[in-house]
CSV table of C-alpha atoms in Angstrom, one decimal:
chain,number,residue,atom,x,y,z
H,1,MET,CA,151.7,-35.0,74.9
H,2,SER,CA,154.0,-35.3,78.1
H,3,PHE,CA,152.2,-38.1,79.2
H,4,LEU,CA,152.7,-39.9,75.7
H,5,SER,CA,156.5,-38.9,75.9
H,6,SER,CA,156.9,-40.2,79.5
H,7,SER,CA,155.0,-43.4,79.2
H,8,SER,CA,156.3,-44.7,76.0
H,9,PRO,CA,160.0,-45.5,75.3
H,10,SER,CA,161.9,-43.2,72.7
H,11,PHE,CA,163.2,-44.7,69.7
H,12,PRO,CA,165.8,-43.0,67.3
H,13,MET,CA,164.1,-42.1,64.1
H,14,SER,CA,166.6,-44.3,62.2
H,15,GLN,CA,165.5,-47.4,64.3
H,16,LYS,CA,161.5,-47.0,63.8
H,17,ARG,CA,160.3,-49.9,61.8
H,18,SER,CA,158.4,-49.2,58.7
H,19,ILE,CA,154.8,-50.9,58.3
H,20,PRO,CA,154.6,-52.5,55.0
H,21,LYS,CA,152.0,-51.0,52.7
H,22,THR,CA,149.8,-53.8,51.3
H,23,GLU,CA,146.5,-53.6,49.1
H,24,ASN,CA,144.5,-55.0,52.5
H,25,SER,CA,145.6,-52.1,54.5
H,26,PHE,CA,142.6,-49.7,55.3
H,27,SER,CA,145.0,-46.7,54.7
H,28,TYR,CA,145.3,-47.9,51.0
H,29,GLN,CA,141.6,-48.3,50.3
H,30,LYS,CA,140.3,-45.8,47.9
H,31,ILE,CA,137.9,-43.2,49.2
H,32,GLU,CA,135.8,-43.9,46.1
H,33,LYS,CA,135.2,-47.5,47.4
H,34,LEU,CA,133.2,-46.5,50.2
H,35,PRO,CA,130.1,-45.1,48.6
H,36,LYS,CA,130.2,-48.4,46.6
H,37,LEU,CA,130.0,-50.7,49.8
H,38,ILE,CA,127.4,-48.4,51.2
H,39,ASN,CA,125.4,-48.7,48.4
H,40,TYR,CA,125.8,-52.5,48.1
H,41,SER,CA,124.2,-52.8,51.4
H,42,THR,CA,121.6,-50.0,51.2
H,43,SER,CA,120.5,-50.4,47.5
H,44,PRO,CA,116.9,-51.6,47.0
H,45,SER,CA,117.6,-53.3,43.8
H,46,LEU,CA,120.5,-55.1,45.2
H,47,ASN,CA,118.6,-56.1,48.2
H,48,ASN,CA,115.9,-57.3,46.0
H,49,SER,CA,118.0,-59.3,43.9
H,50,MET,CA,119.6,-60.9,46.9
H,51,LEU,CA,116.2,-61.6,48.4
H,52,ALA,CA,115.1,-63.0,45.0
H,53,LYS,CA,118.2,-65.3,45.1
H,54,VAL,CA,117.5,-66.6,48.7
H,55,LYS,CA,113.9,-67.1,47.6
H,56,SER,CA,114.8,-69.3,44.5
H,57,ARG,CA,117.3,-71.1,46.4
H,58,HIS,CA,114.8,-72.2,49.3
H,59,LYS,CA,111.9,-72.5,46.7
H,60,TYR,CA,111.6,-76.3,46.6
H,61,LYS,CA,112.9,-76.4,50.2
H,62,GLU,CA,109.9,-74.6,51.7
H,63,LEU,CA,108.4,-76.4,55.0
H,64,GLN,CA,104.6,-77.1,54.9
H,65,VAL,CA,103.2,-75.5,58.2
H,66,ASP,CA,100.1,-76.7,59.7
H,67,PRO,CA,97.7,-73.8,60.1
H,68,VAL,CA,96.9,-74.9,63.8
H,69,THR,CA,100.7,-74.9,64.6
H,70,ALA,CA,101.3,-71.7,63.0
H,71,ALA,CA,98.3,-69.9,64.9
H,72,THR,CA,99.5,-71.9,67.9
H,73,VAL,CA,103.0,-70.2,67.7
H,74,VAL,CA,101.3,-66.8,67.0
H,75,LYS,CA,99.3,-66.9,70.2
H,76,ASN,CA,101.9,-68.4,72.4
H,77,TYR,CA,105.0,-66.5,71.3
H,78,LEU,CA,104.3,-63.3,68.9
H,79,LEU,CA,101.2,-62.1,70.5
H,80,PRO,CA,102.9,-61.6,74.0
H,81,MET,CA,105.9,-59.9,72.4
H,82,PHE,CA,103.6,-57.4,70.7
H,83,GLU,CA,101.6,-56.8,74.0
H,84,LYS,CA,105.1,-56.0,75.7
H,85,THR,CA,105.7,-53.6,72.8
H,86,LYS,CA,102.3,-52.2,73.3
H,87,ILE,CA,102.9,-51.5,77.0
H,88,HIS,CA,106.4,-50.0,76.2
H,89,GLU,CA,104.8,-47.7,73.7
H,90,LEU,CA,102.2,-46.5,76.1
H,91,ASN,CA,104.9,-45.8,78.5
H,92,LEU,CA,106.9,-43.8,75.6
H,93,SER,CA,103.7,-41.9,75.1
H,94,ARG,CA,103.0,-41.0,78.6
H,95,GLN,CA,107.0,-39.7,78.8
H,96,HIS,CA,106.6,-37.7,75.4
H,97,ALA,CA,103.2,-36.3,76.2
H,98,LEU,CA,104.4,-32.7,76.0
H,99,GLY,CA,106.0,-33.1,72.7
H,100,LEU,CA,107.1,-35.0,69.7
H,101,THR,CA,110.7,-35.5,68.3
H,102,ASN,CA,112.0,-37.2,65.3
H,103,ALA,CA,112.5,-40.4,67.2
H,104,ASP,CA,108.9,-40.0,68.3
H,105,LEU,CA,107.7,-39.7,64.8
H,106,ASN,CA,109.7,-42.7,63.6
H,107,ALA,CA,108.5,-44.5,66.7
H,108,SER,CA,104.9,-43.6,66.0
H,109,ARG,CA,105.5,-44.9,62.2
H,110,ASP,CA,107.0,-48.2,63.7
H,111,SER,CA,104.2,-48.3,66.0
H,112,THR,CA,101.6,-48.1,63.1
H,113,ALA,CA,103.4,-50.8,61.2
H,114,GLU,CA,103.4,-53.0,64.6
H,115,SER,CA,99.7,-52.0,65.2
H,116,THR,CA,99.1,-53.5,62.0
H,117,VAL,CA,100.8,-56.6,62.4
H,118,TYR,CA,99.2,-56.8,65.9
H,119,LYS,CA,96.0,-56.5,64.5
H,120,GLU,CA,96.8,-59.4,62.0
H,121,LEU,CA,98.1,-61.5,64.8
H,122,LYS,CA,95.1,-60.9,67.0
H,123,LEU,CA,92.9,-61.8,64.0
H,124,SER,CA,95.1,-64.9,63.9
H,125,GLU,CA,94.3,-65.5,67.7
H,126,LYS,CA,90.7,-65.0,66.9
H,127,LEU,CA,90.8,-67.4,63.9
H,128,LEU,CA,92.7,-70.1,65.9
H,129,LYS,CA,89.9,-69.9,68.3
H,130,GLU,CA,87.3,-70.3,65.8
H,131,LEU,CA,89.2,-73.2,64.2
H,132,GLU,CA,89.5,-74.7,67.8
H,133,ASN,CA,85.7,-74.3,68.3
H,134,THR,CA,85.2,-75.8,65.1
H,135,ASN,CA,87.4,-78.6,65.5
H,136,LYS,CA,85.3,-79.4,68.9
H,137,LYS,CA,82.1,-79.1,67.0
H,138,LEU,CA,83.5,-81.0,64.4
H,139,VAL,CA,84.6,-83.8,67.0
H,140,ALA,CA,81.2,-83.6,68.7
H,141,ALA,CA,79.4,-84.1,65.4
H,142,GLU,CA,81.9,-87.1,64.8
H,143,GLU,CA,81.0,-88.7,68.2
H,144,LYS,CA,77.4,-87.7,67.4
H,145,GLN,CA,77.6,-89.6,64.1
H,146,ALA,CA,79.4,-92.5,65.8
H,147,ILE,CA,76.6,-92.7,68.2
H,148,SER,CA,74.0,-92.6,65.4
H,149,GLU,CA,75.8,-95.1,63.4
H,150,GLN,CA,75.7,-97.3,66.5
H,151,GLU,CA,72.1,-96.8,67.2
H,152,LYS,CA,71.4,-97.5,63.6
H,153,TYR,CA,73.3,-100.6,63.6
H,154,GLU,CA,71.4,-101.8,66.6
H,155,LEU,CA,68.1,-100.8,65.0
H,156,GLN,CA,68.9,-102.6,61.8
H,157,ALA,CA,69.8,-105.5,63.9
H,158,GLU,CA,66.3,-105.4,65.7
H,159,ILE,CA,64.6,-104.9,62.3
H,160,ASP,CA,66.4,-107.9,61.0
H,161,TYR,CA,65.3,-110.0,64.0
H,162,LEU,CA,61.8,-108.9,63.7
H,163,LYS,CA,61.8,-109.7,59.8
H,164,ALA,CA,63.2,-113.2,60.9
H,165,LEU,CA,60.6,-113.7,63.5
H,166,SER,CA,57.6,-112.3,61.1
H,167,GLN,CA,58.9,-114.7,58.5
H,168,ASP,CA,58.6,-117.4,60.9
H,169,VAL,CA,55.3,-116.4,61.9
H,170,LEU,CA,54.0,-116.3,58.4
H,171,ILE,CA,55.5,-119.8,57.9
H,172,ASN,CA,53.4,-120.9,60.9
H,173,TYR,CA,50.5,-119.3,60.0
H,174,GLU,CA,50.6,-120.9,56.2
H,175,THR,CA,51.1,-124.3,58.1
H,176,CYS,CA,47.9,-123.8,60.3
H,177,LYS,CA,46.2,-122.7,57.4
H,178,LEU,CA,47.0,-125.9,55.6
H,179,GLN,CA,46.2,-127.8,58.6
H,180,ILE,CA,42.8,-126.0,59.0
H,181,HIS,CA,41.8,-126.7,55.2
H,182,GLN,CA,43.0,-130.3,55.9
H,183,TYR,CA,40.7,-130.4,58.9
H,184,SER,CA,38.1,-128.8,56.9
H,185,LYS,CA,38.3,-131.2,54.1
H,186,ASN,CA,38.4,-134.3,56.7
H,187,SER,CA,35.1,-132.5,58.5
H,188,HIS,CA,33.6,-132.4,55.1
H,189,SER,CA,34.3,-136.0,54.5
H,190,SER,CA,33.2,-137.1,58.0
H,191,GLU,CA,29.9,-135.2,57.3
H,192,MET,CA,29.4,-136.9,54.0
H,193,LYS,CA,30.1,-140.3,55.8
H,194,TYR,CA,27.7,-139.4,58.7
H,195,TYR,CA,25.1,-138.4,56.0
H,196,PHE,CA,25.4,-141.6,54.0
H,197,ILE,CA,25.2,-143.7,57.2
H,198,HIS,CA,22.4,-141.6,58.5
H,199,LYS,CA,20.5,-142.3,55.2
H,200,GLN,CA,21.3,-146.1,55.5
H,201,PHE,CA,20.2,-146.0,58.9
H,202,GLU,CA,16.8,-144.4,58.0
H,203,HIS,CA,16.3,-147.0,55.5
H,204,TYR,CA,17.2,-149.8,57.5
H,205,LYS,CA,14.8,-148.4,60.1
H,206,ARG,CA,12.2,-148.0,57.6
H,207,LEU,CA,12.7,-151.6,56.5
H,208,ASN,CA,12.7,-152.7,60.2
H,209,GLN,CA,9.3,-150.8,60.8
H,210,ALA,CA,7.8,-152.4,57.7
H,211,SER,CA,9.2,-155.9,58.7
H,212,GLU,CA,7.7,-155.5,62.3
H,213,GLU,CA,4.1,-154.3,60.8
H,214,LYS,CA,4.5,-157.3,58.2
H,215,ILE,CA,5.5,-159.6,61.3
H,216,HIS,CA,2.5,-158.1,63.2
H,217,GLU,CA,0.0,-158.6,60.5
H,218,ILE,CA,1.2,-162.0,60.0
H,219,SER,CA,1.0,-162.8,63.6
H,220,GLU,CA,-2.8,-161.5,63.6
H,221,ASP,CA,-3.6,-163.5,60.5
H,222,LEU,CA,-2.0,-166.6,62.2
H,223,HIS,CA,-3.9,-166.2,65.2
H,224,ALA,CA,-7.2,-165.6,63.3
H,225,GLU,CA,-6.5,-168.7,61.3
H,226,ARG,CA,-5.9,-170.7,64.8
H,227,ASN,CA,-9.1,-169.4,66.1
H,228,ILE,CA,-11.0,-170.6,62.9
H,229,ASN,CA,-9.2,-174.2,63.2
H,230,ASP,CA,-10.3,-174.5,67.0
H,231,ILE,CA,-14.0,-173.6,66.2
H,232,ARG,CA,-14.0,-176.3,63.6
H,233,LEU,CA,-12.7,-178.8,65.9
């Protein structure tokens, strides 16, 4: 009190300024309003209603998040945070190994909740790895399918080429077959001509032999007739 009286100047009571009493002054707030303020911030129903309003306000403004992006965020940002928390909890458990206080129990309950979330995040990380592996397998399958499609295209082109070549060979075969048939007809005609000519040759040959025999006979008769005439003379 002596310190306050020595450090602060003294004013007469009549010269002290009076502080105006307003409604905003905390000294004039009613005590019964404080529970209402406390209830406003701690009441579950009010909090739920406010949360419902916020949800309804952002109902049509929700962002569509890619599952891969969400899992990547969980892996790169959330899991390291929970792992640090887990290390911190291990340190606390070592410090409080001899007994538990209320703070320790609350921390244990929070640790249980965080452990559940941590397990879910680890599951998300596992699912992300499986999704990445599935994507890799899908990419490999798509590449394999693309290679198969390319091979199929090349084989189809080769089949088309062989079909066209086979068609050309078939046309050439039919052409050769017609030519052979024509040659066969010509050969048959030639054989018929040869047979006819051969028959004529044989006929003329026989006639020639008959003529020679006849000439020989006439020649002998003529020779005999000459001999008779010579004798008479």
